[in-house]
């Protein structure tokens, strides 16, 4: 037990250090984007104004409001202080909306799209990979190459193909949006059905592209494990194939669990291209618009969510690995 606590303590220290470094980069990198967001805002507000002094006062007001008139180190300290109080700042591009309000209104759309899609593609991909490695036949000769080919297609390209086929040609699915444009979000059956209808194409575009990559990794790991010495030894002992497959699956799935954790950790930003193609009202679209508008607080808010999600997911996986992987248990005892 002491060795496990020591293992987890060392992991926790590394994750904390990683988060601190990521927090600094999360603040700094958006500010390295060329251009001046305040000038963009002021140019929109003062369009048609001829008084340069008034324009200058407006500029200085916004610069002070956003804290951009302070040294970069002081801006960082203010940023960290605000984060500790749950304040991510005010959006430049959607002033005066708070970043937290913008993220809260869009993150559930992304999670609702990404979470089921990632899990479904992970399950189907791993099952296909095991079947392709163990049973082979049609699984390895037909289904596996098909999904592998689909996974090689860029996500935006495959999304466009789905839009063209099902929305333009067959006209059985809407081409864009999270719900009908003439509807207002409300807890009604008609709104729910509209959301489900608009959900289909983005969902399956993520699932079908993801299956190939998952199945490829699982197939390779399964083939490797099937040729391992312990499998040969189990066969010499006369163990049933079903029991051997369980051993193989348990070892082969460990890297896949890591991949699943990373996918879940990055799901808040992983559907960027899909959301743009389908005009889906999720976090990916928000981040894309924030980058285009040089909206530093909103960019930092999006990337902070992604960073935190990845670190938490990896930390949870490290905890699980320490409990279920015998190789880590042995290493802890050495």
mmCIF file of C-alpha atoms in Angstrom:
data_model
loop_
_atom_site.group_PDB
_atom_site.id
_atom_site.type_symbol
_atom_site.label_atom_id
_atom_site.label_comp_id
_atom_site.label_asym_id
_atom_site.label_seq_id
_atom_site.Cartn_x
_atom_site.Cartn_y
_atom_site.Cartn_z
ATOM 1 C CA UNK A 1 0.000 0.000 0.000
ATOM 2 C CA UNK A 2 2.890 2.340 0.785
ATOM 3 C CA UNK A 3 4.374 1.719 -2.644
ATOM 4 C CA UNK A 4 1.033 2.576 -4.267
ATOM 5 C CA UNK A 5 0.782 5.818 -2.275
ATOM 6 C CA UNK A 6 4.323 6.689 -3.299
ATOM 7 C CA UNK A 7 3.427 5.942 -6.915
ATOM 8 C CA UNK A 8 0.330 8.166 -6.769
ATOM 9 C CA UNK A 9 2.160 10.976 -4.956
ATOM 10 C CA UNK A 10 4.842 11.145 -7.638
ATOM 11 C CA UNK A 11 2.180 11.149 -10.336
ATOM 12 C CA UNK A 12 0.244 13.914 -8.600
ATOM 13 C CA UNK A 13 3.340 16.103 -8.294
ATOM 14 C CA UNK A 14 4.051 15.757 -12.006
ATOM 15 C CA UNK A 15 0.452 16.569 -12.918
ATOM 16 C CA UNK A 16 0.467 19.676 -10.732
ATOM 17 C CA UNK A 17 3.702 20.879 -12.326
ATOM 18 C CA UNK A 18 2.293 20.148 -15.772
ATOM 19 C CA UNK A 19 -0.849 22.119 -14.971
ATOM 20 C CA UNK A 20 1.176 25.128 -13.791
ATOM 21 C CA UNK A 21 3.233 25.155 -16.995
ATOM 22 C CA UNK A 22 0.103 24.652 -19.095
ATOM 23 C CA UNK A 23 -1.630 27.486 -17.248
ATOM 24 C CA UNK A 24 1.197 29.867 -18.122
ATOM 25 C CA UNK A 25 1.239 28.799 -21.780
ATOM 26 C CA UNK A 26 -2.545 28.962 -21.845
ATOM 27 C CA UNK A 27 -2.293 32.628 -20.871
ATOM 28 C CA UNK A 28 0.727 33.559 -22.987
ATOM 29 C CA UNK A 29 0.186 31.874 -26.361
ATOM 30 C CA UNK A 30 -3.088 33.620 -27.317
ATOM 31 C CA UNK A 31 -1.387 36.953 -26.667
ATOM 32 C CA UNK A 32 1.318 36.111 -29.190
ATOM 33 C CA UNK A 33 -1.242 36.169 -32.004
ATOM 34 C CA UNK A 34 -0.452 39.141 -34.265
ATOM 35 C CA UNK A 35 -2.898 42.016 -34.111
ATOM 36 C CA UNK A 36 -4.703 44.127 -31.550
ATOM 37 C CA UNK A 37 -8.169 42.958 -30.456
ATOM 38 C CA UNK A 38 -8.965 46.306 -28.845
ATOM 39 C CA UNK A 39 -8.424 48.086 -32.157
ATOM 40 C CA UNK A 40 -10.870 45.692 -33.802
ATOM 41 C CA UNK A 41 -13.531 46.351 -31.172
ATOM 42 C CA UNK A 42 -13.019 50.104 -31.231
ATOM 43 C CA UNK A 43 -13.153 50.238 -35.031
ATOM 44 C CA UNK A 44 -16.580 48.599 -34.943
ATOM 45 C CA UNK A 45 -17.919 50.845 -32.193
ATOM 46 C CA UNK A 46 -16.527 54.100 -33.560
ATOM 47 C CA UNK A 47 -17.440 53.443 -37.169
ATOM 48 C CA UNK A 48 -18.368 56.797 -38.684
ATOM 49 C CA UNK A 49 -16.822 58.872 -35.889
ATOM 50 C CA UNK A 50 -14.421 61.601 -37.004
ATOM 51 C CA UNK A 51 -13.268 62.899 -33.613
ATOM 52 C CA UNK A 52 -9.868 61.289 -33.020
ATOM 53 C CA UNK A 53 -9.839 62.298 -29.352
ATOM 54 C CA UNK A 54 -13.122 60.508 -28.733
ATOM 55 C CA UNK A 55 -11.851 57.425 -30.530
ATOM 56 C CA UNK A 56 -8.684 57.534 -28.442
ATOM 57 C CA UNK A 57 -10.700 57.774 -25.215
ATOM 58 C CA UNK A 58 -12.834 54.809 -26.266
ATOM 59 C CA UNK A 59 -9.669 52.847 -27.035
ATOM 60 C CA UNK A 60 -8.118 53.676 -23.663
ATOM 61 C CA UNK A 61 -11.350 52.771 -21.877
ATOM 62 C CA UNK A 62 -11.469 49.305 -23.423
ATOM 63 C CA UNK A 63 -7.743 48.811 -22.919
ATOM 64 C CA UNK A 64 -8.192 49.578 -19.232
ATOM 65 C CA UNK A 65 -11.329 47.436 -19.025
ATOM 66 C CA UNK A 66 -9.476 44.407 -20.386
ATOM 67 C CA UNK A 67 -6.309 45.154 -18.414
ATOM 68 C CA UNK A 68 -4.152 45.290 -21.533
ATOM 69 C CA UNK A 69 -2.507 48.524 -20.386
ATOM 70 C CA UNK A 70 -0.665 46.627 -17.642
ATOM 71 C CA UNK A 71 2.635 44.710 -17.956
ATOM 72 C CA UNK A 72 2.277 41.102 -19.102
ATOM 73 C CA UNK A 73 3.407 39.680 -15.747
ATOM 74 C CA UNK A 74 0.776 41.718 -13.923
ATOM 75 C CA UNK A 75 -1.874 40.574 -16.399
ATOM 76 C CA UNK A 76 -0.893 36.980 -15.636
ATOM 77 C CA UNK A 77 -1.206 37.483 -11.877
ATOM 78 C CA UNK A 78 -4.632 39.063 -12.353
ATOM 79 C CA UNK A 79 -5.597 36.165 -14.617
ATOM 80 C CA UNK A 80 -4.594 33.576 -12.003
ATOM 81 C CA UNK A 81 -6.308 35.532 -9.228
ATOM 82 C CA UNK A 82 -9.526 35.709 -11.228
ATOM 83 C CA UNK A 83 -9.354 31.984 -11.981
ATOM 84 C CA UNK A 84 -9.118 31.208 -8.275
ATOM 85 C CA UNK A 85 -12.403 33.075 -7.878
ATOM 86 C CA UNK A 86 -14.016 31.258 -10.809
ATOM 87 C CA UNK A 87 -13.768 34.253 -13.116
ATOM 88 C CA UNK A 88 -12.347 33.686 -16.605
ATOM 89 C CA UNK A 89 -12.768 37.290 -17.614
ATOM 90 C CA UNK A 90 -14.894 39.149 -20.130
ATOM 91 C CA UNK A 91 -15.022 38.165 -23.771
ATOM 92 C CA UNK A 92 -13.465 40.639 -26.192
ATOM 93 C CA UNK A 93 -15.500 39.554 -29.183
ATOM 94 C CA UNK A 94 -18.824 39.196 -27.341
ATOM 95 C CA UNK A 95 -18.418 42.049 -24.893
ATOM 96 C CA UNK A 96 -19.809 42.379 -22.224
ATOM 97 C CA UNK A 97 -20.598 38.647 -21.892
ATOM 98 C CA UNK A 98 -18.545 36.677 -19.392
ATOM 99 C CA UNK A 99 -16.395 33.831 -20.685
ATOM 100 C CA UNK A 100 -17.945 31.440 -18.177
ATOM 101 C CA UNK A 101 -21.425 32.199 -19.516
ATOM 102 C CA UNK A 102 -20.338 31.586 -23.107
ATOM 103 C CA UNK A 103 -18.631 28.312 -22.235
ATOM 104 C CA UNK A 104 -21.560 27.141 -20.121
ATOM 105 C CA UNK A 105 -24.000 27.723 -22.975
ATOM 106 C CA UNK A 106 -21.947 25.738 -25.487
ATOM 107 C CA UNK A 107 -20.108 23.019 -23.585
ATOM 108 C CA UNK A 108 -23.170 20.816 -23.078
ATOM 109 C CA UNK A 109 -23.731 20.711 -26.835
ATOM 110 C CA UNK A 110 -20.179 19.490 -27.356
ATOM 111 C CA UNK A 111 -20.294 16.940 -24.542
ATOM 112 C CA UNK A 112 -23.661 15.678 -25.748
ATOM 113 C CA UNK A 113 -22.193 15.167 -29.213
ATOM 114 C CA UNK A 114 -18.715 13.935 -28.373
ATOM 115 C CA UNK A 115 -19.221 11.696 -25.339
ATOM 116 C CA UNK A 116 -21.626 9.176 -26.931
ATOM 117 C CA UNK A 117 -19.730 9.287 -30.241
ATOM 118 C CA UNK A 118 -16.358 8.581 -28.620
ATOM 119 C CA UNK A 119 -17.696 5.724 -26.501
ATOM 120 C CA UNK A 120 -19.600 4.110 -29.372
ATOM 121 C CA UNK A 121 -16.631 4.347 -31.760
ATOM 122 C CA UNK A 122 -14.295 3.008 -29.052
ATOM 123 C CA UNK A 123 -16.491 -0.010 -28.342
ATOM 124 C CA UNK A 124 -17.189 -0.829 -31.988
ATOM 125 C CA UNK A 125 -13.563 -0.254 -32.976
ATOM 126 C CA UNK A 126 -12.162 -2.505 -30.259
ATOM 127 C CA UNK A 127 -14.647 -5.272 -30.989
ATOM 128 C CA UNK A 128 -13.830 -5.091 -34.689
ATOM 129 C CA UNK A 129 -10.092 -5.099 -33.916
ATOM 130 C CA UNK A 130 -10.319 -8.217 -31.753
ATOM 131 C CA UNK A 131 -12.468 -10.033 -34.298
ATOM 132 C CA UNK A 132 -10.101 -9.051 -37.113
ATOM 133 C CA UNK A 133 -7.118 -10.395 -35.158
ATOM 134 C CA UNK A 134 -8.665 -13.564 -33.752
ATOM 135 C CA UNK A 135 -11.379 -14.727 -36.153
ATOM 136 C CA UNK A 136 -10.083 -12.943 -39.274
ATOM 137 C CA UNK A 137 -12.074 -14.071 -42.351
ATOM 138 C CA UNK A 138 -14.625 -11.402 -43.316
ATOM 139 C CA UNK A 139 -13.748 -9.155 -40.407
ATOM 140 C CA UNK A 140 -10.103 -8.840 -41.413
ATOM 141 C CA UNK A 141 -10.641 -8.949 -45.180
ATOM 142 C CA UNK A 142 -13.703 -6.721 -45.602
ATOM 143 C CA UNK A 143 -14.917 -4.721 -42.590
ATOM 144 C CA UNK A 144 -11.508 -3.776 -41.225
ATOM 145 C CA UNK A 145 -10.167 -2.332 -44.530
ATOM 146 C CA UNK A 146 -13.416 -0.415 -45.089
ATOM 147 C CA UNK A 147 -13.326 1.318 -41.715
ATOM 148 C CA UNK A 148 -9.573 1.835 -41.991
ATOM 149 C CA UNK A 149 -10.140 3.604 -45.307
ATOM 150 C CA UNK A 150 -12.851 5.797 -43.766
ATOM 151 C CA UNK A 151 -10.555 6.716 -40.870
ATOM 152 C CA UNK A 152 -7.959 7.969 -43.370
ATOM 153 C CA UNK A 153 -10.428 10.472 -44.798
ATOM 154 C CA UNK A 154 -10.069 13.926 -43.180
ATOM 155 C CA UNK A 155 -12.914 14.523 -40.754
ATOM 156 C CA UNK A 156 -14.049 17.664 -42.547
ATOM 157 C CA UNK A 157 -14.033 15.819 -45.884
ATOM 158 C CA UNK A 158 -16.097 12.942 -44.550
ATOM 159 C CA UNK A 159 -18.508 15.373 -42.896
ATOM 160 C CA UNK A 160 -18.992 17.182 -46.206
ATOM 161 C CA UNK A 161 -19.644 13.853 -47.941
ATOM 162 C CA UNK A 162 -22.336 13.013 -45.381
ATOM 163 C CA UNK A 163 -23.936 16.433 -45.812
ATOM 164 C CA UNK A 164 -23.947 16.056 -49.591
ATOM 165 C CA UNK A 165 -25.343 12.513 -49.513
ATOM 166 C CA UNK A 166 -27.953 12.668 -46.763
ATOM 167 C CA UNK A 167 -28.901 16.358 -46.754
ATOM 168 C CA UNK A 168 -28.562 17.376 -50.403
ATOM 169 C CA UNK A 169 -29.149 14.195 -52.419
ATOM 170 C CA UNK A 170 -31.379 12.041 -50.215
ATOM 171 C CA UNK A 171 -32.815 14.962 -48.209
ATOM 172 C CA UNK A 172 -33.376 12.802 -45.126
ATOM 173 C CA UNK A 173 -31.302 14.834 -42.669
ATOM 174 C CA UNK A 174 -30.744 18.550 -42.003
ATOM 175 C CA UNK A 175 -27.491 19.995 -43.278
ATOM 176 C CA UNK A 176 -26.546 22.225 -40.367
ATOM 177 C CA UNK A 177 -27.403 23.574 -36.952
ATOM 178 C CA UNK A 178 -28.154 21.997 -33.610
ATOM 179 C CA UNK A 179 -31.905 22.417 -34.070
ATOM 180 C CA UNK A 180 -34.336 24.032 -36.490
ATOM 181 C CA UNK A 181 -33.598 27.706 -37.086
ATOM 182 C CA UNK A 182 -37.201 28.712 -36.444
ATOM 183 C CA UNK A 183 -37.232 27.129 -32.976
ATOM 184 C CA UNK A 184 -36.297 28.514 -29.579
ATOM 185 C CA UNK A 185 -34.606 26.119 -27.114
ATOM 186 C CA UNK A 186 -37.278 24.861 -24.746
ATOM 187 C CA UNK A 187 -38.147 21.655 -22.846
ATOM 188 C CA UNK A 188 -40.658 20.463 -25.432
ATOM 189 C CA UNK A 189 -40.974 17.266 -27.437
ATOM 190 C CA UNK A 190 -40.816 19.117 -30.749
ATOM 191 C CA UNK A 191 -37.545 20.791 -29.782
ATOM 192 C CA UNK A 192 -36.098 17.477 -28.568
ATOM 193 C CA UNK A 193 -37.007 15.759 -31.834
ATOM 194 C CA UNK A 194 -35.418 18.602 -33.778
ATOM 195 C CA UNK A 195 -32.208 18.246 -31.755
ATOM 196 C CA UNK A 196 -32.138 14.482 -32.383
ATOM 197 C CA UNK A 197 -32.703 15.013 -36.093
ATOM 198 C CA UNK A 198 -29.835 17.510 -36.355
ATOM 199 C CA UNK A 199 -27.681 15.256 -34.163
ATOM 200 C CA UNK A 200 -27.456 12.323 -36.567
ATOM 201 C CA UNK A 201 -24.948 13.513 -39.170
ATOM 202 C CA UNK A 202 -22.397 15.047 -36.753
ATOM 203 C CA UNK A 203 -22.648 11.977 -34.517
ATOM 204 C CA UNK A 204 -22.069 9.394 -37.233
ATOM 205 C CA UNK A 205 -19.330 11.435 -38.889
ATOM 206 C CA UNK A 206 -17.347 11.218 -35.635
ATOM 207 C CA UNK A 207 -18.190 7.560 -34.973
ATOM 208 C CA UNK A 208 -17.370 6.211 -38.429
ATOM 209 C CA UNK A 209 -14.056 8.071 -38.633
ATOM 210 C CA UNK A 210 -13.107 6.937 -35.123
ATOM 211 C CA UNK A 211 -13.822 3.225 -35.604
ATOM 212 C CA UNK A 212 -10.934 2.691 -38.022
ATOM 213 C CA UNK A 213 -8.270 4.116 -35.738
ATOM 214 C CA UNK A 214 -9.552 2.216 -32.708
ATOM 215 C CA UNK A 215 -9.801 -1.075 -34.591
ATOM 216 C CA UNK A 216 -6.302 -0.683 -36.040
ATOM 217 C CA UNK A 217 -4.737 -0.208 -32.621
ATOM 218 C CA UNK A 218 -6.709 -3.062 -31.075
ATOM 219 C CA UNK A 219 -5.949 -5.419 -33.958
ATOM 220 C CA UNK A 220 -2.196 -4.795 -33.754
ATOM 221 C CA UNK A 221 -2.135 -5.176 -29.973
ATOM 222 C CA UNK A 222 -4.237 -8.348 -30.142
ATOM 223 C CA UNK A 223 -1.939 -9.908 -32.751
ATOM 224 C CA UNK A 224 1.064 -9.008 -30.604
ATOM 225 C CA UNK A 225 -0.505 -10.557 -27.509
ATOM 226 C CA UNK A 226 -1.621 -13.685 -29.389
ATOM 227 C CA UNK A 227 2.027 -14.322 -30.292
ATOM 228 C CA UNK A 228 3.291 -13.694 -26.766
ATOM 229 C CA UNK A 229 4.969 -16.480 -24.785
ATOM 230 C CA UNK A 230 2.276 -16.601 -22.113
ATOM 231 C CA UNK A 231 -0.351 -17.379 -24.770
ATOM 232 C CA UNK A 232 1.741 -20.248 -26.118
ATOM 233 C CA UNK A 233 2.207 -21.510 -22.571
ATOM 234 C CA UNK A 234 -1.539 -21.308 -21.899
ATOM 235 C CA UNK A 235 -2.219 -23.332 -25.030
ATOM 236 C CA UNK A 236 0.308 -25.958 -23.958
ATOM 237 C CA UNK A 237 -1.530 -26.183 -20.651
ATOM 238 C CA UNK A 238 -4.715 -26.870 -22.570
ATOM 239 C CA UNK A 239 -6.632 -23.760 -21.543
ATOM 240 C CA UNK A 240 -9.768 -22.987 -23.497
ATOM 241 C CA UNK A 241 -9.601 -20.377 -26.237
ATOM 242 C CA UNK A 242 -12.261 -18.301 -24.506
ATOM 243 C CA UNK A 243 -10.064 -17.965 -21.413
ATOM 244 C CA UNK A 244 -6.969 -17.172 -23.471
ATOM 245 C CA UNK A 245 -8.898 -14.499 -25.360
ATOM 246 C CA UNK A 246 -9.860 -12.895 -22.049
ATOM 247 C CA UNK A 247 -6.180 -12.698 -21.074
ATOM 248 C CA UNK A 248 -5.278 -11.312 -24.479
ATOM 249 C CA UNK A 249 -8.080 -8.759 -24.411
ATOM 250 C CA UNK A 250 -7.158 -7.587 -20.913
ATOM 251 C CA UNK A 251 -3.573 -6.837 -21.952
ATOM 252 C CA UNK A 252 -4.390 -5.521 -25.418
ATOM 253 C CA UNK A 253 -7.058 -3.122 -24.209
ATOM 254 C CA UNK A 254 -4.788 -1.222 -21.794
ATOM 255 C CA UNK A 255 -3.311 1.107 -24.456
ATOM 256 C CA UNK A 256 -6.817 1.522 -25.843
ATOM 257 C CA UNK A 257 -8.025 2.698 -22.443
ATOM 258 C CA UNK A 258 -5.326 5.345 -22.520
ATOM 259 C CA UNK A 259 -6.545 6.413 -25.944
ATOM 260 C CA UNK A 260 -10.112 6.538 -24.657
ATOM 261 C CA UNK A 261 -9.051 8.698 -21.728
ATOM 262 C CA UNK A 262 -7.239 11.108 -24.022
ATOM 263 C CA UNK A 263 -10.253 11.256 -26.317
ATOM 264 C CA UNK A 264 -12.568 11.965 -23.400
ATOM 265 C CA UNK A 265 -10.175 14.558 -22.056
ATOM 266 C CA UNK A 266 -10.027 16.422 -25.348
ATOM 267 C CA UNK A 267 -13.659 15.951 -26.300
ATOM 268 C CA UNK A 268 -14.559 19.551 -25.453
ATOM 269 C CA UNK A 269 -12.345 20.705 -28.307
ATOM 270 C CA UNK A 270 -12.104 17.585 -30.399
ATOM 271 C CA UNK A 271 -15.154 18.265 -32.553
ATOM 272 C CA UNK A 272 -13.890 21.596 -33.850
ATOM 273 C CA UNK A 273 -13.984 20.727 -37.555
ATOM 274 C CA UNK A 274 -17.205 18.748 -37.277
ATOM 275 C CA UNK A 275 -18.973 21.575 -35.477
ATOM 276 C CA UNK A 276 -17.797 24.101 -38.048
ATOM 277 C CA UNK A 277 -18.942 21.992 -41.015
ATOM 278 C CA UNK A 278 -22.347 21.323 -39.475
ATOM 279 C CA UNK A 279 -22.648 24.758 -37.796
ATOM 280 C CA UNK A 280 -23.202 22.873 -34.561
ATOM 281 C CA UNK A 281 -23.500 25.210 -31.537
ATOM 282 C CA UNK A 282 -20.707 23.612 -29.514
ATOM 283 C CA UNK A 283 -17.441 24.629 -27.937
ATOM 284 C CA UNK A 284 -15.422 23.945 -31.077
ATOM 285 C CA UNK A 285 -17.291 26.631 -32.977
ATOM 286 C CA UNK A 286 -16.881 29.015 -30.047
ATOM 287 C CA UNK A 287 -13.131 28.439 -30.004
ATOM 288 C CA UNK A 288 -12.847 28.901 -33.761
ATOM 289 C CA UNK A 289 -14.699 32.213 -33.611
ATOM 290 C CA UNK A 290 -12.619 33.300 -30.613
ATOM 291 C CA UNK A 291 -9.367 32.695 -32.499
ATOM 292 C CA UNK A 292 -10.667 34.613 -35.498
ATOM 293 C CA UNK A 293 -11.628 37.536 -33.237
ATOM 294 C CA UNK A 294 -8.404 37.383 -31.167
ATOM 295 C CA UNK A 295 -10.576 36.935 -28.097
ATOM 296 C CA UNK A 296 -7.804 36.173 -25.574
ATOM 297 C CA UNK A 297 -10.004 35.405 -22.546
ATOM 298 C CA UNK A 298 -12.302 33.127 -24.524
ATOM 299 C CA UNK A 299 -9.389 31.300 -26.181
ATOM 300 C CA UNK A 300 -7.772 30.826 -22.776
ATOM 301 C CA UNK A 301 -11.055 29.598 -21.331
ATOM 302 C CA UNK A 302 -11.481 26.997 -24.070
ATOM 303 C CA UNK A 303 -7.902 25.752 -23.906
ATOM 304 C CA UNK A 304 -8.006 25.670 -20.104
ATOM 305 C CA UNK A 305 -11.000 23.346 -20.248
ATOM 306 C CA UNK A 306 -9.211 21.101 -22.732
ATOM 307 C CA UNK A 307 -5.993 21.071 -20.688
ATOM 308 C CA UNK A 308 -7.807 20.322 -17.455
ATOM 309 C CA UNK A 309 -9.813 17.566 -19.101
ATOM 310 C CA UNK A 310 -6.712 15.872 -20.517
ATOM 311 C CA UNK A 311 -4.835 16.030 -17.212
ATOM 312 C CA UNK A 312 -7.763 14.717 -15.187
ATOM 313 C CA UNK A 313 -8.388 11.915 -17.667
ATOM 314 C CA UNK A 314 -4.735 10.855 -17.614
ATOM 315 C CA UNK A 315 -4.593 11.034 -13.829
ATOM 316 C CA UNK A 316 -7.653 8.809 -13.519
ATOM 317 C CA UNK A 317 -6.117 6.350 -15.972
ATOM 318 C CA UNK A 318 -2.887 6.290 -13.962
ATOM 319 C CA UNK A 319 -4.918 5.436 -10.873
ATOM 320 C CA UNK A 320 -6.707 2.629 -12.703
ATOM 321 C CA UNK A 321 -3.464 1.335 -14.229
ATOM 322 C CA UNK A 322 -1.864 1.203 -10.815
ATOM 323 C CA UNK A 323 -4.699 -1.022 -9.630
ATOM 324 C CA UNK A 324 -5.267 -3.359 -12.573
ATOM 325 C CA UNK A 325 -1.932 -3.637 -14.397
ATOM 326 C CA UNK A 326 0.247 -6.300 -12.729
ATOM 327 C CA UNK A 327 3.377 -4.877 -14.363
ATOM 328 C CA UNK A 328 2.931 -1.591 -12.506
ATOM 329 C CA UNK A 329 2.238 -3.455 -9.271
ATOM 330 C CA UNK A 330 5.509 -5.347 -9.631
ATOM 331 C CA UNK A 331 7.387 -2.120 -10.410
ATOM 332 C CA UNK A 332 5.969 -0.537 -7.246
ATOM 333 C CA UNK A 333 7.325 -3.374 -5.117
ATOM 334 C CA UNK A 334 10.852 -3.196 -6.519
#
